[in-house]
Tab-separated table of N, CA, C and O in Angstrom:
chain	number	residue	atom	x	y	z
A	1	MET	N	20.696	205.335	220.295
A	1	MET	CA	20.199	205.230	221.661
A	1	MET	C	19.917	203.754	221.971
A	1	MET	O	19.423	203.024	221.127
A	2	LEU	N	20.226	203.347	223.159
A	2	LEU	CA	20.050	201.954	223.559
A	2	LEU	C	18.576	201.589	223.624
A	2	LEU	O	17.782	202.264	224.274
A	3	ARG	N	18.208	200.515	222.907
A	3	ARG	CA	16.825	200.040	222.907
A	3	ARG	C	16.693	198.591	223.352
A	3	ARG	O	15.592	198.147	223.678
A	4	ALA	N	17.806	197.824	223.299
A	4	ALA	CA	17.704	196.392	223.605
A	4	ALA	C	19.021	195.851	224.136
A	4	ALA	O	20.087	196.380	223.831
A	5	LEU	N	18.909	194.783	224.916
A	5	LEU	CA	20.074	194.032	225.363
A	5	LEU	C	19.903	192.591	224.935
A	5	LEU	O	18.805	192.028	225.035
A	6	LEU	N	20.996	192.005	224.463
A	6	LEU	CA	21.030	190.581	224.134
A	6	LEU	C	21.992	189.915	225.100
A	6	LEU	O	23.071	190.431	225.360
A	7	PHE	N	21.605	188.762	225.607
A	7	PHE	CA	22.424	188.033	226.564
A	7	PHE	C	22.767	186.646	226.036
A	7	PHE	O	21.897	185.956	225.499
A	8	GLU	N	24.029	186.223	226.237
A	8	GLU	CA	24.380	184.813	226.103
A	8	GLU	C	23.763	184.109	227.303
A	8	GLU	O	23.629	184.690	228.374
A	9	LEU	N	23.431	182.843	227.130
A	9	LEU	CA	22.807	182.116	228.233
A	9	LEU	C	23.822	181.677	229.276
A	9	LEU	O	23.851	182.170	230.396
A	10	GLU	N	24.672	180.771	228.913
A	10	GLU	CA	25.551	180.155	229.905
A	10	GLU	C	26.714	181.062	230.260
A	10	GLU	O	27.290	181.718	229.406
A	11	ASP	N	27.054	181.113	231.517
A	11	ASP	CA	28.123	181.918	232.093
A	11	ASP	C	27.818	183.405	232.053
A	11	ASP	O	28.677	184.228	232.328
A	12	THR	N	26.603	183.758	231.697
A	12	THR	CA	26.170	185.151	231.749
A	12	THR	C	24.949	185.260	232.659
A	12	THR	O	24.952	186.019	233.606
A	13	LEU	N	23.922	184.499	232.365
A	13	LEU	CA	22.723	184.475	233.209
A	13	LEU	C	22.649	183.216	234.053
A	13	LEU	O	21.937	183.167	235.047
A	14	THR	N	23.353	182.195	233.625
A	14	THR	CA	23.351	180.918	234.342
A	14	THR	C	24.784	180.413	234.444
A	14	THR	O	25.667	180.862	233.725
A	15	ARG	N	24.978	179.483	235.327
A	15	ARG	CA	26.278	178.810	235.418
A	15	ARG	C	26.017	177.310	235.435
A	15	ARG	O	24.954	176.851	235.834
A	16	ARG	N	26.981	176.560	234.976
A	16	ARG	CA	26.854	175.112	234.956
A	16	ARG	C	27.256	174.584	236.321
A	16	ARG	O	28.374	174.765	236.771
A	17	ASP	N	26.303	173.963	237.011
A	17	ASP	CA	26.542	173.369	238.318
A	17	ASP	C	26.689	171.866	238.117
A	17	ASP	O	25.819	171.239	237.521
A	18	PRO	N	27.781	171.258	238.616
A	18	PRO	CA	27.991	169.822	238.390
A	18	PRO	C	26.855	168.950	238.910
A	18	PRO	O	26.579	167.895	238.355
A	19	GLU	N	26.176	169.383	239.954
A	19	GLU	CA	25.108	168.585	240.535
A	19	GLU	C	23.729	168.923	239.977
A	19	GLU	O	22.893	168.058	239.816
A	20	ASP	N	23.496	170.197	239.676
A	20	ASP	CA	22.151	170.638	239.313
A	20	ASP	C	21.992	171.058	237.850
A	20	ASP	O	20.927	171.536	237.465
A	21	GLY	N	23.014	170.917	237.035
A	21	GLY	CA	22.922	171.403	235.656
A	21	GLY	C	23.049	172.912	235.633
A	21	GLY	O	23.848	173.480	236.364
A	22	LEU	N	22.251	173.590	234.802
A	22	LEU	CA	22.310	175.043	234.750
A	22	LEU	C	21.571	175.638	235.934
A	22	LEU	O	20.471	175.226	236.261
A	23	ALA	N	22.185	176.616	236.566
A	23	ALA	CA	21.569	177.292	237.698
A	23	ALA	C	21.564	178.792	237.436
A	23	ALA	O	22.538	179.335	236.921
A	24	LEU	N	20.459	179.460	237.767
A	24	LEU	CA	20.370	180.903	237.598
A	24	LEU	C	21.268	181.612	238.599
A	24	LEU	O	21.390	181.193	239.744
A	25	ALA	N	21.870	182.696	238.164
A	25	ALA	CA	22.595	183.549	239.092
A	25	ALA	C	21.585	184.188	240.034
A	25	ALA	O	20.445	184.439	239.648
A	26	SER	N	21.997	184.468	241.247
A	26	SER	CA	21.065	185.002	242.238
A	26	SER	C	20.526	186.372	241.850
A	26	SER	O	19.425	186.743	242.255
A	27	THR	N	21.251	187.123	241.059
A	27	THR	CA	20.819	188.477	240.687
A	27	THR	C	20.174	188.554	239.308
A	27	THR	O	19.789	189.637	238.872
A	28	THR	N	20.002	187.438	238.627
A	28	THR	CA	19.472	187.457	237.266
A	28	THR	C	18.100	188.110	237.177
A	28	THR	O	17.866	188.982	236.347
A	29	HIS	N	17.176	187.702	238.022
A	29	HIS	CA	15.821	188.256	237.940
A	29	HIS	C	15.814	189.750	238.249
A	29	HIS	O	15.105	190.519	237.595
A	30	ALA	N	16.600	190.184	239.221
A	30	ALA	CA	16.668	191.610	239.555
A	30	ALA	C	17.222	192.414	238.383
A	30	ALA	O	16.707	193.494	238.068
A	31	LEU	N	18.245	191.899	237.727
A	31	LEU	CA	18.812	192.589	236.569
A	31	LEU	C	17.789	192.704	235.454
A	31	LEU	O	17.577	193.786	234.897
A	32	LEU	N	17.130	191.612	235.120
A	32	LEU	CA	16.140	191.639	234.034
A	32	LEU	C	14.976	192.566	234.364
A	32	LEU	O	14.494	193.302	233.493
A	33	ASP	N	14.533	192.569	235.617
A	33	ASP	CA	13.450	193.474	236.031
A	33	ASP	C	13.877	194.932	235.886
A	33	ASP	O	13.107	195.769	235.398
A	34	ALA	N	15.089	195.252	236.306
A	34	ALA	CA	15.573	196.630	236.220
A	34	ALA	C	15.701	197.087	234.767
A	34	ALA	O	15.354	198.227	234.444
A	35	LEU	N	16.168	196.227	233.892
A	35	LEU	CA	16.283	196.572	232.478
A	35	LEU	C	14.908	196.754	231.851
A	35	LEU	O	14.677	197.692	231.085
A	36	ARG	N	14.000	195.875	232.189
A	36	ARG	CA	12.626	195.971	231.677
A	36	ARG	C	11.968	197.265	232.166
A	36	ARG	O	11.283	197.936	231.410
A	37	ASP	N	12.217	197.641	233.439
A	37	ASP	CA	11.670	198.887	233.983
A	37	ASP	C	12.177	200.109	233.224
A	37	ASP	O	11.522	201.144	233.220
A	38	ARG	N	13.328	199.983	232.598
A	38	ARG	CA	13.892	201.078	231.812
A	38	ARG	C	13.358	201.083	230.374
A	38	ARG	O	13.786	201.870	229.548
A	39	GLY	N	12.443	200.168	230.082
A	39	GLY	CA	11.827	200.132	228.760
A	39	GLY	C	12.668	199.458	227.691
A	39	GLY	O	12.410	199.624	226.496
A	40	LEU	N	13.648	198.680	228.091
A	40	LEU	CA	14.530	198.013	227.129
A	40	LEU	C	13.991	196.644	226.748
A	40	LEU	O	13.489	195.902	227.595
A	41	ALA	N	14.104	196.318	225.473
A	41	ALA	CA	13.746	194.980	224.998
A	41	ALA	C	14.871	194.030	225.389
A	41	ALA	O	16.044	194.410	225.432
A	42	LEU	N	14.516	192.772	225.640
A	42	LEU	CA	15.489	191.773	226.072
A	42	LEU	C	15.479	190.578	225.133
A	42	LEU	O	14.425	190.024	224.842
A	43	GLY	N	16.664	190.202	224.682
A	43	GLY	CA	16.813	189.027	223.834
A	43	GLY	C	17.780	188.053	224.467
A	43	GLY	O	18.736	188.451	225.134
A	44	LEU	N	17.532	186.785	224.245
A	44	LEU	CA	18.399	185.727	224.743
A	44	LEU	C	18.973	184.992	223.553
A	44	LEU	O	18.228	184.541	222.675
A	45	VAL	N	20.290	184.893	223.492
A	45	VAL	CA	20.960	184.190	222.410
A	45	VAL	C	21.306	182.794	222.919
A	45	VAL	O	22.206	182.621	223.733
A	46	ALA	N	20.531	181.827	222.464
A	46	ALA	CA	20.693	180.448	222.923
A	46	ALA	C	19.927	179.522	221.994
A	46	ALA	O	18.891	179.905	221.454
A	47	GLY	N	20.436	178.314	221.819
A	47	GLY	CA	19.714	177.317	221.047
A	47	GLY	C	18.589	176.716	221.860
A	47	GLY	O	17.426	176.798	221.514
A	48	ASP	N	18.934	176.131	223.001
A	48	ASP	CA	17.956	175.557	223.922
A	48	ASP	C	18.033	176.334	225.224
A	48	ASP	O	19.111	176.751	225.638
A	49	VAL	N	16.896	176.511	225.867
A	49	VAL	CA	16.871	177.298	227.091
A	49	VAL	C	16.448	176.432	228.262
A	49	VAL	O	15.364	175.871	228.275
A	50	GLU	N	17.344	176.317	229.214
A	50	GLU	CA	17.052	175.680	230.488
A	50	GLU	C	17.654	176.567	231.558
A	50	GLU	O	18.761	177.069	231.374
A	51	PRO	N	17.058	176.827	232.653
A	51	PRO	CA	15.700	176.426	232.994
A	51	PRO	C	14.670	177.152	232.132
A	51	PRO	O	14.864	178.283	231.720
A	52	ALA	N	13.573	176.474	231.868
A	52	ALA	CA	12.559	176.968	230.936
A	52	ALA	C	11.964	178.307	231.363
A	52	ALA	O	11.645	179.134	230.518
A	53	GLU	N	11.834	178.546	232.677
A	53	GLU	CA	11.221	179.801	233.112
A	53	GLU	C	12.054	181.020	232.719
A	53	GLU	O	11.547	182.125	232.622
A	54	LEU	N	13.326	180.809	232.432
A	54	LEU	CA	14.164	181.918	232.017
A	54	LEU	C	13.718	182.459	230.661
A	54	LEU	O	13.679	183.674	230.456
A	55	ALA	N	13.350	181.601	229.739
A	55	ALA	CA	12.916	182.037	228.407
A	55	ALA	C	11.710	182.953	228.483
A	55	ALA	O	11.564	183.864	227.659
A	56	GLU	N	10.869	182.764	229.466
A	56	GLU	CA	9.670	183.588	229.626
A	56	GLU	C	10.003	185.025	229.983
A	56	GLU	O	9.160	185.911	229.836
A	57	ARG	N	11.218	185.291	230.433
A	57	ARG	CA	11.628	186.637	230.842
A	57	ARG	C	12.093	187.494	229.663
A	57	ARG	O	12.401	188.661	229.840
A	58	PHE	N	12.153	186.907	228.458
A	58	PHE	CA	12.719	187.601	227.301
A	58	PHE	C	11.671	187.836	226.220
A	58	PHE	O	10.714	187.083	226.075
A	59	ASP	N	11.902	188.888	225.436
A	59	ASP	CA	11.026	189.188	224.313
A	59	ASP	C	11.257	188.236	223.158
A	59	ASP	O	10.348	187.983	222.370
A	60	THR	N	12.476	187.709	223.054
A	60	THR	CA	12.781	186.726	222.027
A	60	THR	C	13.935	185.849	222.475
A	60	THR	O	14.766	186.277	223.274
A	61	VAL	N	13.963	184.636	221.959
A	61	VAL	CA	15.085	183.714	222.137
A	61	VAL	C	15.489	183.284	220.739
A	61	VAL	O	14.641	182.833	219.955
A	62	ALA	N	16.756	183.464	220.398
A	62	ALA	CA	17.231	183.148	219.055
A	62	ALA	C	18.617	182.512	219.149
A	62	ALA	O	19.357	182.775	220.098
A	63	PRO	N	18.974	181.702	218.156
A	63	PRO	CA	20.275	181.035	218.206
A	63	PRO	C	21.462	181.939	217.870
A	63	PRO	O	22.604	181.558	218.104
A	64	ALA	N	21.212	183.125	217.336
A	64	ALA	CA	22.298	184.021	216.941
A	64	ALA	C	21.895	185.477	217.176
A	64	ALA	O	20.707	185.812	217.098
A	65	PRO	N	22.867	186.352	217.437
A	65	PRO	CA	22.540	187.760	217.677
A	65	PRO	C	21.800	188.427	216.518
A	65	PRO	O	20.858	189.194	216.751
A	66	ALA	N	22.189	188.146	215.283
A	66	ALA	CA	21.532	188.784	214.129
A	66	ALA	C	20.047	188.437	214.086
A	66	ALA	O	19.203	189.301	213.815
A	67	GLU	N	19.730	187.194	214.364
A	67	GLU	CA	18.328	186.770	214.358
A	67	GLU	C	17.557	187.423	215.506
A	67	GLU	O	16.409	187.840	215.338
A	68	ALA	N	18.182	187.544	216.676
A	68	ALA	CA	17.519	188.197	217.808
A	68	ALA	C	17.225	189.661	217.481
A	68	ALA	O	16.128	190.157	217.756
A	69	LEU	N	18.183	190.353	216.879
A	69	LEU	CA	17.964	191.750	216.499
A	69	LEU	C	16.823	191.887	215.504
A	69	LEU	O	15.988	192.788	215.619
A	70	GLU	N	16.798	190.990	214.530
A	70	GLU	CA	15.735	191.034	213.522
A	70	GLU	C	14.366	190.845	214.176
A	70	GLU	O	13.423	191.584	213.884
A	71	ARG	N	14.269	189.888	215.062
A	71	ARG	CA	12.986	189.625	215.739
A	71	ARG	C	12.552	190.798	216.615
A	71	ARG	O	11.363	191.055	216.763
A	72	LEU	N	13.521	191.513	217.193
A	72	LEU	CA	13.208	192.654	218.042
A	72	LEU	C	13.024	193.936	217.239
A	72	LEU	O	12.600	194.957	217.790
A	73	ALA	N	13.358	193.895	215.948
A	73	ALA	CA	13.304	195.070	215.072
A	73	ALA	C	14.173	196.199	215.629
A	73	ALA	O	13.765	197.352	215.712
A	74	VAL	N	15.401	195.841	216.002
A	74	VAL	CA	16.357	196.785	216.572
A	74	VAL	C	17.627	196.763	215.729
A	74	VAL	O	18.113	195.688	215.360
A	75	GLU	N	18.155	197.935	215.437
A	75	GLU	CA	19.419	198.041	214.709
A	75	GLU	C	20.576	197.701	215.645
A	75	GLU	O	20.510	197.973	216.849
A	76	PRO	N	21.671	197.126	215.116
A	76	PRO	CA	22.817	196.779	215.962
A	76	PRO	C	23.350	197.945	216.796
A	76	PRO	O	23.732	197.766	217.946
A	77	ALA	N	23.346	199.149	216.246
A	77	ALA	CA	23.862	200.315	216.967
A	77	ALA	C	23.012	200.673	218.185
A	77	ALA	O	23.470	201.417	219.059
A	78	ASP	N	21.807	200.121	218.265
A	78	ASP	CA	20.897	200.409	219.371
A	78	ASP	C	20.803	199.262	220.366
A	78	ASP	O	19.874	199.211	221.174
A	79	ALA	N	21.763	198.337	220.303
A	79	ALA	CA	21.715	197.157	221.167
A	79	ALA	C	23.049	196.931	221.859
A	79	ALA	O	24.101	197.332	221.362
A	80	LEU	N	22.968	196.261	222.986
A	80	LEU	CA	24.130	195.891	223.782
A	80	LEU	C	24.132	194.382	223.936
A	80	LEU	O	23.100	193.793	224.264
A	81	TYR	N	25.277	193.750	223.686
A	81	TYR	CA	25.412	192.307	223.800
A	81	TYR	C	26.227	191.998	225.045
A	81	TYR	O	27.327	192.531	225.227
A	82	VAL	N	25.712	191.130	225.906
A	82	VAL	CA	26.386	190.731	227.130
A	82	VAL	C	26.733	189.255	227.010
A	82	VAL	O	25.843	188.417	226.858
A	83	GLY	N	28.034	188.958	227.058
A	83	GLY	CA	28.444	187.567	226.920
A	83	GLY	C	29.752	187.286	227.620
A	83	GLY	O	30.505	188.201	227.966
A	84	ALA	N	30.023	186.008	227.822
A	84	ALA	CA	31.263	185.574	228.456
A	84	ALA	C	32.232	184.965	227.458
A	84	ALA	O	33.428	184.921	227.707
A	85	SER	N	31.740	184.495	226.320
A	85	SER	CA	32.619	183.810	225.374
A	85	SER	C	33.226	184.792	224.378
A	85	SER	O	32.556	185.704	223.879
A	86	ALA	N	34.502	184.596	224.092
A	86	ALA	CA	35.185	185.450	223.121
A	86	ALA	C	34.512	185.344	221.756
A	86	ALA	O	34.361	186.348	221.056
A	87	ALA	N	34.083	184.146	221.381
A	87	ALA	CA	33.438	183.965	220.075
A	87	ALA	C	32.140	184.759	219.989
A	87	ALA	O	31.873	185.417	218.981
A	88	GLY	N	31.320	184.712	221.032
A	88	GLY	CA	30.071	185.460	221.043
A	88	GLY	C	30.304	186.959	220.982
A	88	GLY	O	29.614	187.683	220.260
A	89	LEU	N	31.295	187.431	221.735
A	89	LEU	CA	31.618	188.859	221.733
A	89	LEU	C	32.111	189.312	220.361
A	89	LEU	O	31.727	190.380	219.884
A	90	ARG	N	32.952	188.506	219.724
A	90	ARG	CA	33.447	188.857	218.383
A	90	ARG	C	32.306	188.899	217.378
A	90	ARG	O	32.226	189.807	216.554
A	91	THR	N	31.415	187.918	217.438
A	91	THR	CA	30.277	187.884	216.511
A	91	THR	C	29.410	189.122	216.686
A	91	THR	O	29.068	189.798	215.716
A	92	ALA	N	29.060	189.434	217.921
A	92	ALA	CA	28.205	190.586	218.185
A	92	ALA	C	28.900	191.892	217.807
A	92	ALA	O	28.293	192.771	217.183
A	93	GLY	N	30.158	192.020	218.160
A	93	GLY	CA	30.906	193.218	217.804
A	93	GLY	C	31.016	193.394	216.300
A	93	GLY	O	30.932	194.503	215.789
A	94	GLY	N	31.178	192.278	215.593
A	94	GLY	CA	31.252	192.322	214.138
A	94	GLY	C	29.960	192.778	213.492
A	94	GLY	O	29.968	193.325	212.378
A	95	LEU	N	28.850	192.575	214.184
A	95	LEU	CA	27.551	193.043	213.694
A	95	LEU	C	27.320	194.529	213.988
A	95	LEU	O	26.373	195.113	213.480
A	96	GLY	N	28.163	195.094	214.860
A	96	GLY	CA	28.010	196.497	215.216
A	96	GLY	C	27.378	196.751	216.569
A	96	GLY	O	27.066	197.897	216.894
A	97	LEU	N	27.188	195.698	217.371
A	97	LEU	CA	26.651	195.874	218.716
A	97	LEU	C	27.766	196.311	219.657
A	97	LEU	O	28.905	195.869	219.522
A	98	ALA	N	27.440	197.153	220.633
A	98	ALA	CA	28.345	197.386	221.748
A	98	ALA	C	28.363	196.087	222.549
A	98	ALA	O	27.363	195.374	222.613
A	99	THR	N	29.501	195.769	223.150
A	99	THR	CA	29.623	194.497	223.861
A	99	THR	C	30.093	194.705	225.300
A	99	THR	O	30.836	195.629	225.591
A	100	VAL	N	29.621	193.801	226.154
A	100	VAL	CA	30.046	193.760	227.551
A	100	VAL	C	30.511	192.340	227.829
A	100	VAL	O	29.761	191.388	227.620
A	101	GLN	N	31.752	192.202	228.292
A	101	GLN	CA	32.233	190.876	228.673
A	101	GLN	C	31.886	190.630	230.128
A	101	GLN	O	32.223	191.415	231.009
A	102	ALA	N	31.168	189.532	230.363
A	102	ALA	CA	30.722	189.146	231.698
A	102	ALA	C	31.796	188.304	232.369
A	102	ALA	O	32.171	187.257	231.855
A	103	PHE	N	32.259	188.758	233.509
A	103	PHE	CA	33.324	188.058	234.232
A	103	PHE	C	32.857	187.395	235.518
A	103	PHE	O	33.662	186.888	236.265
A	104	TRP	N	31.549	187.397	235.827
A	104	TRP	CA	31.142	186.931	237.156
A	104	TRP	C	31.216	185.431	237.338
A	104	TRP	O	31.385	184.975	238.451
A	105	PHE	N	31.046	184.615	236.319
A	105	PHE	CA	31.228	183.165	236.474
A	105	PHE	C	32.555	182.726	235.875
A	105	PHE	O	33.387	182.125	236.503
A	106	ARG	N	32.716	183.025	234.601
A	106	ARG	CA	33.905	182.624	233.852
A	106	ARG	C	33.844	183.369	232.533
A	106	ARG	O	32.776	183.612	231.995
A	107	ALA	N	34.991	183.729	232.022
A	107	ALA	CA	35.011	184.390	230.720
A	107	ALA	C	36.194	183.869	229.930
A	107	ALA	O	37.258	183.593	230.482
A	108	ASP	N	36.010	183.710	228.627
A	108	ASP	CA	37.090	183.312	227.749
A	108	ASP	C	38.102	184.448	227.627
A	108	ASP	O	37.745	185.615	227.688
A	109	ASP	N	39.346	184.072	227.424
A	109	ASP	CA	40.351	185.073	227.082
A	109	ASP	C	40.187	185.416	225.617
A	109	ASP	O	39.668	184.634	224.827
A	110	GLY	N	40.636	186.590	225.258
A	110	GLY	CA	40.648	186.938	223.840
A	110	GLY	C	39.492	187.787	223.390
A	110	GLY	O	39.466	188.222	222.252
A	111	GLY	N	38.526	188.044	224.264
A	111	GLY	CA	37.448	188.945	223.875
A	111	GLY	C	37.973	190.370	223.839
A	111	GLY	O	38.903	190.717	224.556
A	112	GLU	N	37.414	191.186	222.999
A	112	GLU	CA	37.766	192.600	222.954
A	112	GLU	C	36.493	193.419	223.136
A	112	GLU	O	36.043	194.099	222.214
A	113	PRO	N	35.907	193.349	224.339
A	113	PRO	CA	34.635	194.035	224.564
A	113	PRO	C	34.815	195.541	224.689
A	113	PRO	O	35.890	196.027	225.040
A	114	ALA	N	33.755	196.267	224.422
A	114	ALA	CA	33.763	197.710	224.650
A	114	ALA	C	33.691	198.007	226.145
A	114	ALA	O	34.176	199.035	226.598
A	115	HIS	N	33.087	197.087	226.912
A	115	HIS	CA	32.896	197.267	228.351
A	115	HIS	C	33.137	195.931	229.054
A	115	HIS	O	33.036	194.869	228.437
A	116	GLU	N	33.429	196.001	230.353
A	116	GLU	CA	33.586	194.802	231.170
A	116	GLU	C	32.630	194.882	232.352
A	116	GLU	O	32.366	195.974	232.867
A	117	ALA	N	32.124	193.736	232.791
A	117	ALA	CA	31.226	193.678	233.941
A	117	ALA	C	31.686	192.556	234.864
A	117	ALA	O	31.846	191.419	234.424
A	118	PHE	N	31.900	192.908	236.110
A	118	PHE	CA	32.347	191.916	237.084
A	118	PHE	C	31.196	191.392	237.934
A	118	PHE	O	31.344	190.409	238.642
A	119	THR	N	30.039	192.061	237.847
A	119	THR	CA	28.800	191.578	238.452
A	119	THR	C	27.679	191.853	237.457
A	119	THR	O	27.825	192.676	236.548
A	120	GLN	N	26.555	191.193	237.644
A	120	GLN	CA	25.431	191.452	236.751
A	120	GLN	C	24.949	192.891	236.872
A	120	GLN	O	24.490	193.480	235.894
A	121	MET	N	25.060	193.483	238.034
A	121	MET	CA	24.607	194.857	238.205
A	121	MET	C	25.507	195.852	237.469
A	121	MET	O	25.072	196.948	237.136
A	122	ASP	N	26.752	195.471	237.176
A	122	ASP	CA	27.598	196.322	236.339
A	122	ASP	C	26.977	196.500	234.957
A	122	ASP	O	27.141	197.543	234.326
A	123	VAL	N	26.259	195.500	234.477
A	123	VAL	CA	25.581	195.590	233.182
A	123	VAL	C	24.548	196.711	233.221
A	123	VAL	O	24.402	197.472	232.261
A	124	LEU	N	23.855	196.828	234.327
A	124	LEU	CA	22.855	197.885	234.478
A	124	LEU	C	23.509	199.267	234.382
A	124	LEU	O	22.979	200.169	233.734
A	125	ASN	N	24.680	199.419	234.979
A	125	ASN	CA	25.394	200.697	234.903
A	125	ASN	C	25.796	201.017	233.462
A	125	ASN	O	25.676	202.164	233.021
A	126	VAL	N	26.280	200.030	232.730
A	126	VAL	CA	26.639	200.240	231.325
A	126	VAL	C	25.402	200.616	230.524
A	126	VAL	O	25.418	201.550	229.730
A	127	ALA	N	24.307	199.891	230.737
A	127	ALA	CA	23.063	200.181	230.013
A	127	ALA	C	22.586	201.604	230.305
A	127	ALA	O	22.170	202.326	229.387
A	128	ASP	N	22.681	202.029	231.549
A	128	ASP	CA	22.262	203.387	231.898
A	128	ASP	C	23.124	204.431	231.186
A	128	ASP	O	22.603	205.427	230.685
A	129	ARG	N	24.432	204.199	231.123
A	129	ARG	CA	25.319	205.142	230.424
A	129	ARG	C	24.985	205.208	228.933
A	129	ARG	O	24.952	206.278	228.340
A	130	LEU	N	24.742	204.046	228.314
A	130	LEU	CA	24.473	204.013	226.883
A	130	LEU	C	23.078	204.531	226.546
A	130	LEU	O	22.850	204.972	225.419
A	131	ALA	N	22.156	204.479	227.478
A	131	ALA	CA	20.790	204.915	227.220
A	131	ALA	C	20.633	206.427	227.267
A	131	ALA	O	19.663	206.962	226.747
A	132	ARG	N	21.606	207.099	227.863
A	132	ARG	CA	21.515	208.560	227.950
A	132	ARG	C	21.701	209.164	226.561
A	132	ARG	O	22.649	208.824	225.858
A	133	PRO	N	20.817	210.067	226.186
A	133	PRO	CA	21.007	210.730	224.892
A	133	PRO	C	22.242	211.612	224.923
A	133	PRO	O	22.578	212.174	225.952
A	134	ASP	N	22.916	211.685	223.804
A	134	ASP	CA	24.136	212.523	223.721
A	134	ASP	C	23.804	213.996	223.761
A	134	ASP	O	22.804	214.455	223.392
């Protein structure tokens, strides 16, 4: 049963703006609030977090998915990884997490996600499907 979501930082929750650096997606806070309302733990996979207020929205921030899972005390089978990079998706999938490839800003080719999301709210739909008991 789904207990947690892990997010890549860049190109998933933020985008790189040439003038302003990292900028939050307009729907990021709504997505995180909706997931939190469903009782799901939230992890951020990132080395450094900017903007800083984003880190406050997560239960943990870790440089790798395995470390985030350990800190959340969640098994890989009970977590969903949302990312845009093929490398991040492969790493998370290799650990046993279900994966969602985020396409709203930019996504690497070559990912083999279990699910695809073209908007941040698509992630909420995937989470709802995975959270339902069989």
